[in-house]
PDB file of C-alpha atoms in Angstrom:
ATOM      1  CA  UNK G   1     145.160  35.528  58.398  1.00 46.00           C
ATOM      2  CA  UNK G   2     146.520  38.410  56.348  1.00 62.00           C
ATOM      3  CA  UNK G   3     148.652  39.132  59.058  1.00 78.00           C
ATOM      4  CA  UNK G   4     152.395  40.371  57.874  1.00 88.00           C
ATOM      5  CA  UNK G   5     155.084  40.121  61.221  1.00 92.00           C
ATOM      6  CA  UNK G   6     158.760  41.404  61.059  1.00 95.00           C
ATOM      7  CA  UNK G   7     160.890  39.743  63.036  1.00 98.00           C
ATOM      8  CA  UNK G   8     159.720  36.711  65.001  1.00 98.00           C
ATOM      9  CA  UNK G   9     161.412  34.602  67.819  1.00 98.00           C
ATOM     10  CA  UNK G  10     159.625  31.093  68.020  1.00 98.00           C
ATOM     11  CA  UNK G  11     161.203  28.658  71.096  1.00 98.00           C
ATOM     12  CA  UNK G  12     160.151  25.312  70.782  1.00 97.00           C
ATOM     13  CA  UNK G  13     159.621  25.767  67.099  1.00 97.00           C
ATOM     14  CA  UNK G  14     161.229  22.323  66.418  1.00 96.00           C
ATOM     15  CA  UNK G  15     158.399  20.010  67.051  1.00 92.00           C
ATOM     16  CA  UNK G  16     154.156  19.752  67.957  1.00 93.00           C
ATOM     17  CA  UNK G  17     151.972  23.472  68.443  1.00 94.00           C
ATOM     18  CA  UNK G  18     155.643  25.319  67.970  1.00 96.00           C
ATOM     19  CA  UNK G  19     156.407  23.536  64.529  1.00 96.00           C
ATOM     20  CA  UNK G  20     152.811  24.308  62.935  1.00 96.00           C
ATOM     21  CA  UNK G  21     153.299  27.637  63.907  1.00 97.00           C
ATOM     22  CA  UNK G  22     156.704  28.789  62.301  1.00 98.00           C
ATOM     23  CA  UNK G  23     154.838  26.904  58.769  1.00 97.00           C
ATOM     24  CA  UNK G  24     152.979  29.356  59.080  1.00 95.00           C
ATOM     25  CA  UNK G  25     155.736  32.268  59.803  1.00 97.00           C
ATOM     26  CA  UNK G  26     157.180  31.492  57.801  1.00 97.00           C
ATOM     27  CA  UNK G  27     154.954  33.031  54.975  1.00 94.00           C
ATOM     28  CA  UNK G  28     154.187  36.695  57.095  1.00 95.00           C
ATOM     29  CA  UNK G  29     157.337  36.629  59.076  1.00 97.00           C
ATOM     30  CA  UNK G  30     160.452  38.573  57.808  1.00 97.00           C
ATOM     31  CA  UNK G  31     162.717  37.576  59.711  1.00 97.00           C
ATOM     32  CA  UNK G  32     161.874  33.464  62.144  1.00 98.00           C
ATOM     33  CA  UNK G  33     163.849  32.530  64.819  1.00 98.00           C
ATOM     34  CA  UNK G  34     163.725  29.486  65.883  1.00 98.00           C
ATOM     35  CA  UNK G  35     165.041  28.125  68.767  1.00 98.00           C
ATOM     36  CA  UNK G  36     164.558  24.694  70.046  1.00 98.00           C
ATOM     37  CA  UNK G  37     167.239  21.773  71.975  1.00 97.00           C
ATOM     38  CA  UNK G  38     168.202  20.088  68.875  1.00 97.00           C
ATOM     39  CA  UNK G  39     171.820  20.666  67.996  1.00 97.00           C
ATOM     40  CA  UNK G  40     171.741  22.527  64.712  1.00 97.00           C
ATOM     41  CA  UNK G  41     172.618  18.599  62.374  1.00 97.00           C
ATOM     42  CA  UNK G  42     169.255  17.053  64.093  1.00 97.00           C
ATOM     43  CA  UNK G  43     167.227  20.087  63.353  1.00 97.00           C
ATOM     44  CA  UNK G  44     168.182  20.749  59.542  1.00 98.00           C
ATOM     45  CA  UNK G  45     164.471  19.417  58.382  1.00 97.00           C
ATOM     46  CA  UNK G  46     162.412  20.603  60.146  1.00 97.00           C
ATOM     47  CA  UNK G  47     163.986  24.461  58.993  1.00 98.00           C
ATOM     48  CA  UNK G  48     165.120  22.911  55.098  1.00 97.00           C
ATOM     49  CA  UNK G  49     161.759  22.305  55.709  1.00 97.00           C
ATOM     50  CA  UNK G  50     160.665  25.626  56.669  1.00 97.00           C
ATOM     51  CA  UNK G  51     162.888  27.759  53.762  1.00 97.00           C
ATOM     52  CA  UNK G  52     160.964  25.338  51.371  1.00 96.00           C
ATOM     53  CA  UNK G  53     157.851  26.651  51.998  1.00 94.00           C
ATOM     54  CA  UNK G  54     157.873  30.563  53.030  1.00 92.00           C
ATOM     55  CA  UNK G  55     159.735  33.271  52.188  1.00 93.00           C
ATOM     56  CA  UNK G  56     160.659  34.058  55.676  1.00 96.00           C
ATOM     57  CA  UNK G  57     164.885  34.440  56.194  1.00 97.00           C
ATOM     58  CA  UNK G  58     164.717  31.418  59.150  1.00 98.00           C
ATOM     59  CA  UNK G  59     168.036  31.253  61.434  1.00 98.00           C
ATOM     60  CA  UNK G  60     167.593  28.585  64.098  1.00 98.00           C
ATOM     61  CA  UNK G  61     169.303  28.785  67.418  1.00 98.00           C
ATOM     62  CA  UNK G  62     169.335  25.283  69.919  1.00 98.00           C
ATOM     63  CA  UNK G  63     169.467  26.350  73.159  1.00 98.00           C
ATOM     64  CA  UNK G  64     168.412  23.325  76.088  1.00 98.00           C
ATOM     65  CA  UNK G  65     167.107  25.446  78.026  1.00 98.00           C
ATOM     66  CA  UNK G  66     166.873  22.909  81.400  1.00 98.00           C
ATOM     67  CA  UNK G  67     170.556  24.823  81.669  1.00 98.00           C
ATOM     68  CA  UNK G  68     169.877  28.586  82.253  1.00 98.00           C
ATOM     69  CA  UNK G  69     173.133  29.792  81.403  1.00 97.00           C
ATOM     70  CA  UNK G  70     172.079  28.620  77.964  1.00 98.00           C
ATOM     71  CA  UNK G  71     169.001  30.141  78.056  1.00 98.00           C
ATOM     72  CA  UNK G  72     171.810  33.455  78.157  1.00 97.00           C
ATOM     73  CA  UNK G  73     173.178  32.213  75.301  1.00 97.00           C
ATOM     74  CA  UNK G  74     170.954  32.017  73.211  1.00 98.00           C
ATOM     75  CA  UNK G  75     169.925  35.389  73.612  1.00 98.00           C
ATOM     76  CA  UNK G  76     173.469  36.997  72.199  1.00 97.00           C
ATOM     77  CA  UNK G  77     172.760  35.099  69.877  1.00 97.00           C
ATOM     78  CA  UNK G  78     169.306  36.591  69.021  1.00 98.00           C
ATOM     79  CA  UNK G  79     170.368  39.512  69.722  1.00 96.00           C
ATOM     80  CA  UNK G  80     173.473  39.543  66.764  1.00 96.00           C
ATOM     81  CA  UNK G  81     170.801  38.154  63.939  1.00 95.00           C
ATOM     82  CA  UNK G  82     167.738  40.822  64.255  1.00 86.00           C
ATOM     83  CA  UNK G  83     166.333  43.086  66.466  1.00 86.00           C
ATOM     84  CA  UNK G  84     163.704  44.925  66.822  1.00 96.00           C
ATOM     85  CA  UNK G  85     161.822  42.403  68.053  1.00 98.00           C
ATOM     86  CA  UNK G  86     158.740  42.720  67.097  1.00 98.00           C
ATOM     87  CA  UNK G  87     157.355  39.390  68.097  1.00 98.00           C
ATOM     88  CA  UNK G  88     158.461  36.911  71.194  1.00 98.00           C
ATOM     89  CA  UNK G  89     156.597  33.728  71.427  1.00 98.00           C
ATOM     90  CA  UNK G  90     157.149  31.377  74.411  1.00 98.00           C
ATOM     91  CA  UNK G  91     156.772  27.454  72.760  1.00 97.00           C
ATOM     92  CA  UNK G  92     159.053  25.703  74.851  1.00 96.00           C
ATOM     93  CA  UNK G  93     157.878  23.189  77.262  1.00 95.00           C
ATOM     94  CA  UNK G  94     158.200  19.576  78.520  1.00 95.00           C
ATOM     95  CA  UNK G  95     155.146  17.303  79.628  1.00 91.00           C
ATOM     96  CA  UNK G  96     156.395  16.235  82.995  1.00 94.00           C
ATOM     97  CA  UNK G  97     158.288  12.782  83.306  1.00 94.00           C
ATOM     98  CA  UNK G  98     157.972   9.557  84.737  1.00 93.00           C
ATOM     99  CA  UNK G  99     160.149  10.332  87.922  1.00 96.00           C
ATOM    100  CA  UNK G 100     161.432  14.388  88.508  1.00 98.00           C
ATOM    101  CA  UNK G 101     163.637  14.978  87.487  1.00 98.00           C
ATOM    102  CA  UNK G 102     166.255  18.093  88.817  1.00 98.00           C
ATOM    103  CA  UNK G 103     168.543  20.392  86.282  1.00 98.00           C
ATOM    104  CA  UNK G 104     172.319  21.914  86.291  1.00 98.00           C
ATOM    105  CA  UNK G 105     170.810  23.946  87.103  1.00 98.00           C
ATOM    106  CA  UNK G 106     169.446  22.503  91.032  1.00 98.00           C
ATOM    107  CA  UNK G 107     166.090  23.177  89.647  1.00 98.00           C
ATOM    108  CA  UNK G 108     163.095  20.774  89.236  1.00 98.00           C
ATOM    109  CA  UNK G 109     163.339  20.247  85.139  1.00 98.00           C
ATOM    110  CA  UNK G 110     160.077  21.408  84.227  1.00 98.00           C
ATOM    111  CA  UNK G 111     158.729  24.308  86.345  1.00 98.00           C
ATOM    112  CA  UNK G 112     161.980  25.295  84.670  1.00 98.00           C
ATOM    113  CA  UNK G 113     162.420  24.981  80.975  1.00 98.00           C
ATOM    114  CA  UNK G 114     158.279  25.389  81.126  1.00 97.00           C
ATOM    115  CA  UNK G 115     158.316  28.483  82.817  1.00 98.00           C
ATOM    116  CA  UNK G 116     161.740  30.234  84.702  1.00 98.00           C
ATOM    117  CA  UNK G 117     163.629  29.066  81.087  1.00 98.00           C
ATOM    118  CA  UNK G 118     161.000  31.418  79.235  1.00 98.00           C
ATOM    119  CA  UNK G 119     161.272  34.214  81.126  1.00 98.00           C
ATOM    120  CA  UNK G 120     164.983  34.987  82.169  1.00 98.00           C
ATOM    121  CA  UNK G 121     164.405  34.697  78.609  1.00 98.00           C
ATOM    122  CA  UNK G 122     161.887  36.970  77.581  1.00 98.00           C
ATOM    123  CA  UNK G 123     163.686  38.906  80.476  1.00 96.00           C
ATOM    124  CA  UNK G 124     166.751  38.949  78.528  1.00 97.00           C
ATOM    125  CA  UNK G 125     165.072  40.097  75.465  1.00 97.00           C
ATOM    126  CA  UNK G 126     162.865  42.606  76.125  1.00 97.00           C
ATOM    127  CA  UNK G 127     165.312  45.984  76.363  1.00 95.00           C
ATOM    128  CA  UNK G 128     165.469  44.843  71.968  1.00 96.00           C
ATOM    129  CA  UNK G 129     161.489  43.916  71.752  1.00 97.00           C
ATOM    130  CA  UNK G 130     159.561  47.314  68.665  1.00 97.00           C
ATOM    131  CA  UNK G 131     158.123  50.159  69.883  1.00 97.00           C
ATOM    132  CA  UNK G 132     153.987  48.211  70.197  1.00 97.00           C
ATOM    133  CA  UNK G 133     155.851  44.620  70.006  1.00 98.00           C
ATOM    134  CA  UNK G 134     153.953  41.596  71.697  1.00 98.00           C
ATOM    135  CA  UNK G 135     155.083  38.876  74.033  1.00 98.00           C
ATOM    136  CA  UNK G 136     152.798  34.972  73.709  1.00 98.00           C
ATOM    137  CA  UNK G 137     153.424  32.890  75.966  1.00 98.00           C
ATOM    138  CA  UNK G 138     151.878  29.499  75.335  1.00 97.00           C
ATOM    139  CA  UNK G 139     150.558  28.534  79.471  1.00 96.00           C
ATOM    140  CA  UNK G 140     147.527  25.101  79.515  1.00 95.00           C
ATOM    141  CA  UNK G 141     144.218  24.963  80.698  1.00 93.00           C
ATOM    142  CA  UNK G 142     146.035  22.251  83.173  1.00 93.00           C
ATOM    143  CA  UNK G 143     146.975  25.521  85.418  1.00 95.00           C
ATOM    144  CA  UNK G 144     143.664  25.120  87.149  1.00 95.00           C
ATOM    145  CA  UNK G 145     144.111  21.356  88.547  1.00 94.00           C
ATOM    146  CA  UNK G 146     146.708  22.241  91.123  1.00 96.00           C
ATOM    147  CA  UNK G 147     147.971  24.839  92.787  1.00 97.00           C
ATOM    148  CA  UNK G 148     150.871  27.131  94.505  1.00 98.00           C
ATOM    149  CA  UNK G 149     153.190  24.949  96.828  1.00 97.00           C
ATOM    150  CA  UNK G 150     156.080  27.625  97.869  1.00 98.00           C
ATOM    151  CA  UNK G 151     157.242  25.327 100.525  1.00 97.00           C
ATOM    152  CA  UNK G 152     157.787  22.411  98.364  1.00 98.00           C
ATOM    153  CA  UNK G 153     158.535  24.217  94.517  1.00 98.00           C
ATOM    154  CA  UNK G 154     160.794  21.128  93.787  1.00 98.00           C
ATOM    155  CA  UNK G 155     158.499  18.906  94.542  1.00 98.00           C
ATOM    156  CA  UNK G 156     160.742  17.366  96.233  1.00 97.00           C
ATOM    157  CA  UNK G 157     158.013  15.465  99.059  1.00 97.00           C
ATOM    158  CA  UNK G 158     155.514  14.600  96.251  1.00 95.00           C
ATOM    159  CA  UNK G 159     155.557  14.137  91.915  1.00 97.00           C
ATOM    160  CA  UNK G 160     153.924  12.901  89.477  1.00 95.00           C
ATOM    161  CA  UNK G 161     153.435  14.058  86.282  1.00 94.00           C
ATOM    162  CA  UNK G 162     151.011  15.759  85.399  1.00 94.00           C
ATOM    163  CA  UNK G 163     151.586  17.695  88.497  1.00 96.00           C
ATOM    164  CA  UNK G 164     155.303  19.510  87.670  1.00 97.00           C
ATOM    165  CA  UNK G 165     153.212  20.361  84.086  1.00 96.00           C
ATOM    166  CA  UNK G 166     150.141  21.869  86.115  1.00 96.00           C
ATOM    167  CA  UNK G 167     152.264  23.637  88.022  1.00 98.00           C
ATOM    168  CA  UNK G 168     154.503  24.504  86.067  1.00 97.00           C
ATOM    169  CA  UNK G 169     152.133  26.228  83.597  1.00 97.00           C
ATOM    170  CA  UNK G 170     150.606  27.798  86.717  1.00 98.00           C
ATOM    171  CA  UNK G 171     154.052  29.849  87.508  1.00 98.00           C
ATOM    172  CA  UNK G 172     153.865  30.219  83.962  1.00 97.00           C
ATOM    173  CA  UNK G 173     150.934  31.746  83.869  1.00 97.00           C
ATOM    174  CA  UNK G 174     151.176  33.993  87.482  1.00 98.00           C
ATOM    175  CA  UNK G 175     154.427  35.184  84.997  1.00 98.00           C
ATOM    176  CA  UNK G 176     153.049  36.743  82.334  1.00 98.00           C
ATOM    177  CA  UNK G 177     150.714  38.721  83.846  1.00 97.00           C
ATOM    178  CA  UNK G 178     153.048  39.638  85.957  1.00 97.00           C
ATOM    179  CA  UNK G 179     155.164  40.867  83.366  1.00 97.00           C
ATOM    180  CA  UNK G 180     152.367  42.653  82.141  1.00 98.00           C
ATOM    181  CA  UNK G 181     151.463  44.488  85.496  1.00 97.00           C
ATOM    182  CA  UNK G 182     155.460  45.654  84.859  1.00 95.00           C
ATOM    183  CA  UNK G 183     155.514  46.584  80.845  1.00 97.00           C
ATOM    184  CA  UNK G 184     151.945  48.793  81.994  1.00 97.00           C
ATOM    185  CA  UNK G 185     153.766  51.890  80.905  1.00 96.00           C
ATOM    186  CA  UNK G 186     155.387  50.462  77.992  1.00 97.00           C
ATOM    187  CA  UNK G 187     153.886  49.203  74.325  1.00 97.00           C
ATOM    188  CA  UNK G 188     154.299  46.351  75.136  1.00 98.00           C
ATOM    189  CA  UNK G 189     151.517  43.835  75.168  1.00 98.00           C
ATOM    190  CA  UNK G 190     151.910  40.626  76.989  1.00 98.00           C
ATOM    191  CA  UNK G 191     149.012  37.362  76.325  1.00 98.00           C
ATOM    192  CA  UNK G 192     149.236  34.023  77.455  1.00 98.00           C
ATOM    193  CA  UNK G 193     146.854  31.294  76.540  1.00 97.00           C
ATOM    194  CA  UNK G 194     145.925  27.304  76.255  1.00 95.00           C
ATOM    195  CA  UNK G 195     145.525  26.275  72.562  1.00 91.00           C
ATOM    196  CA  UNK G 196     143.756  23.778  73.610  1.00 70.00           C
ATOM    197  CA  UNK G 197     144.274  19.899  73.446  1.00 58.00           C
ATOM    198  CA  UNK G 198     146.208  18.655  70.433  1.00 53.00           C
ATOM    199  CA  UNK G 199     147.672  15.784  69.397  1.00 51.00           C
ATOM    200  CA  UNK G 200     151.985  16.242  69.513  1.00 56.00           C
ATOM    201  CA  UNK G 201     154.762  14.589  70.960  1.00 62.00           C
ATOM    202  CA  UNK G 202     154.644  16.508  74.963  1.00 60.00           C
ATOM    203  CA  UNK G 203     150.759  15.550  75.298  1.00 55.00           C
ATOM    204  CA  UNK G 204     150.767  12.059  73.517  1.00 52.00           C
ATOM    205  CA  UNK G 205     153.383  11.113  77.037  1.00 56.00           C
ATOM    206  CA  UNK G 206     151.387  12.903  79.184  1.00 58.00           C
ATOM    207  CA  UNK G 207     147.796  11.298  78.104  1.00 61.00           C
ATOM    208  CA  UNK G 208     148.580   9.682  74.937  1.00 56.00           C
ATOM    209  CA  UNK G 209     147.490  10.216  71.484  1.00 61.00           C
ATOM    210  CA  UNK G 210     144.517  12.549  71.308  1.00 65.00           C
ATOM    211  CA  UNK G 211     143.194  15.819  70.871  1.00 58.00           C
ATOM    212  CA  UNK G 212     142.931  18.537  67.708  1.00 69.00           C
ATOM    213  CA  UNK G 213     146.654  18.355  64.972  1.00 77.00           C
ATOM    214  CA  UNK G 214     149.459  20.429  66.207  1.00 81.00           C
ATOM    215  CA  UNK G 215     148.091  23.274  63.957  1.00 89.00           C
ATOM    216  CA  UNK G 216     145.447  23.183  66.079  1.00 93.00           C
ATOM    217  CA  UNK G 217     146.478  24.824  68.379  1.00 93.00           C
ATOM    218  CA  UNK G 218     149.096  27.252  65.703  1.00 94.00           C
ATOM    219  CA  UNK G 219     145.498  28.912  64.955  1.00 94.00           C
ATOM    220  CA  UNK G 220     144.915  29.825  68.393  1.00 95.00           C
ATOM    221  CA  UNK G 221     148.964  30.618  69.189  1.00 97.00           C
ATOM    222  CA  UNK G 222     148.630  33.217  66.279  1.00 96.00           C
ATOM    223  CA  UNK G 223     144.988  34.466  67.563  1.00 96.00           C
ATOM    224  CA  UNK G 224     146.693  36.226  69.936  1.00 97.00           C
ATOM    225  CA  UNK G 225     150.263  37.472  68.723  1.00 97.00           C
ATOM    226  CA  UNK G 226     147.671  39.701  66.315  1.00 96.00           C
ATOM    227  CA  UNK G 227     143.975  40.205  68.527  1.00 96.00           C
ATOM    228  CA  UNK G 228     142.943  43.289  69.768  1.00 97.00           C
ATOM    229  CA  UNK G 229     143.870  42.527  73.903  1.00 97.00           C
ATOM    230  CA  UNK G 230     145.152  44.148  77.003  1.00 98.00           C
ATOM    231  CA  UNK G 231     147.603  43.330  78.299  1.00 98.00           C
ATOM    232  CA  UNK G 232     147.854  40.640  80.557  1.00 98.00           C
ATOM    233  CA  UNK G 233     144.786  39.276  78.940  1.00 98.00           C
ATOM    234  CA  UNK G 234     144.839  35.171  79.404  1.00 98.00           C
ATOM    235  CA  UNK G 235     142.239  33.466  76.667  1.00 98.00           C
ATOM    236  CA  UNK G 236     141.004  29.684  76.475  1.00 96.00           C
ATOM    237  CA  UNK G 237     139.377  28.885  73.266  1.00 95.00           C
ATOM    238  CA  UNK G 238     140.512  32.838  71.824  1.00 95.00           C
ATOM    239  CA  UNK G 239     138.549  33.188  74.431  1.00 97.00           C
ATOM    240  CA  UNK G 240     139.137  36.158  77.920  1.00 98.00           C
ATOM    241  CA  UNK G 241     139.107  34.481  80.592  1.00 98.00           C
ATOM    242  CA  UNK G 242     140.281  34.585  84.140  1.00 97.00           C
ATOM    243  CA  UNK G 243     143.210  32.692  85.388  1.00 96.00           C
ATOM    244  CA  UNK G 244     142.539  30.551  88.580  1.00 97.00           C
ATOM    245  CA  UNK G 245     142.726  32.241  91.334  1.00 97.00           C
ATOM    246  CA  UNK G 246     145.827  30.829  92.343  1.00 97.00           C
ATOM    247  CA  UNK G 247     147.525  33.186  89.599  1.00 96.00           C
ATOM    248  CA  UNK G 248     146.121  35.828  90.964  1.00 97.00           C
ATOM    249  CA  UNK G 249     146.461  35.584  94.613  1.00 98.00           C
ATOM    250  CA  UNK G 250     148.896  38.427  95.716  1.00 98.00           C
ATOM    251  CA  UNK G 251     150.970  36.480  98.347  1.00 98.00           C
ATOM    252  CA  UNK G 252     151.441  33.928  94.841  1.00 98.00           C
ATOM    253  CA  UNK G 253     152.022  36.256  93.484  1.00 98.00           C
ATOM    254  CA  UNK G 254     154.763  37.858  95.390  1.00 97.00           C
ATOM    255  CA  UNK G 255     156.381  34.752  96.959  1.00 98.00           C
ATOM    256  CA  UNK G 256     156.483  33.806  93.102  1.00 98.00           C
ATOM    257  CA  UNK G 257     158.346  37.083  92.237  1.00 96.00           C
ATOM    258  CA  UNK G 258     160.909  36.282  94.918  1.00 96.00           C
ATOM    259  CA  UNK G 259     161.324  33.112  94.086  1.00 97.00           C
ATOM    260  CA  UNK G 260     161.533  33.592  90.402  1.00 96.00           C
ATOM    261  CA  UNK G 261     164.130  36.007  91.294  1.00 93.00           C
ATOM    262  CA  UNK G 262     166.335  34.344  93.769  1.00 95.00           C
ATOM    263  CA  UNK G 263     167.278  32.257  90.620  1.00 97.00           C
ATOM    264  CA  UNK G 264     167.640  33.795  88.482  1.00 97.00           C
ATOM    265  CA  UNK G 265     169.318  37.050  89.347  1.00 94.00           C
ATOM    266  CA  UNK G 266     172.065  35.524  88.626  1.00 94.00           C
ATOM    267  CA  UNK G 267     171.572  35.092  84.594  1.00 94.00           C
ATOM    268  CA  UNK G 268     169.032  38.752  84.194  1.00 87.00           C
ATOM    269  CA  UNK G 269     171.157  41.197  86.008  1.00 71.00           C
ATOM    270  CA  UNK G 270     169.094  43.626  88.715  1.00 56.00           C
ATOM    271  CA  UNK G 271     166.307  42.057  91.342  1.00 49.00           C
ATOM    272  CA  UNK G 272     164.532  44.822  90.759  1.00 49.00           C
ATOM    273  CA  UNK G 273     161.770  44.262  88.459  1.00 61.00           C
ATOM    274  CA  UNK G 274     159.529  40.923  87.650  1.00 62.00           C
ATOM    275  CA  UNK G 275     161.742  38.560  85.353  1.00 67.00           C
TER     276      UNK G 275
END
């Protein structure tokens, strides 16, 4: 792939598919702003490795997505480093934990990290995106095995790791297409994808060591970042497919917007737009 990038922001850049994606981007981007949950010290070996193998100017920002205030702080640091942004890749994610966890913000952890935090980060960065920029959201075909339950969105009544992960990815994919609708009159392209089954720490935590190397998922992420696509597209196996019916249902979509704004408006501003 000979495509060159300007400034790229990549979340989840320190492990799994995110790290594999970062390793490809450092040879093709002018500037890579990598976000991860690790401290600067703990991420140093990964970031130093990226700098050794590529020509990009690499910056690292530590941000714990279980705290939405850290997302806001990370956005301020991104803005101070390089704008405009040509490509934003939302790859950060966590598996469903063995037991239900509530974040300091009061929300179920898997939903917050995999859906709420990326939506907040993106909303705050949209004004800094370049003309013709692309937003790539890494989802999962696992969203097809679950359904929305807005009366128990934080899984207080019933919880399992797979349920938490699948519902969070369903929320993320639905939000991705809502964002595409909102930005339809702009030059932005919003794309979501399933990177396939990859042997990563995330997948190993839920289903064991199975699937191909993270590099395979990274290839799909980068494919989604460059191939000509209609905004709002969702890819599985590098092909445009329809997400599950739950994500297309108008009532679900309206309720998700309301839920996101209820939770994100204190950090993102006016609820007049999709988070």
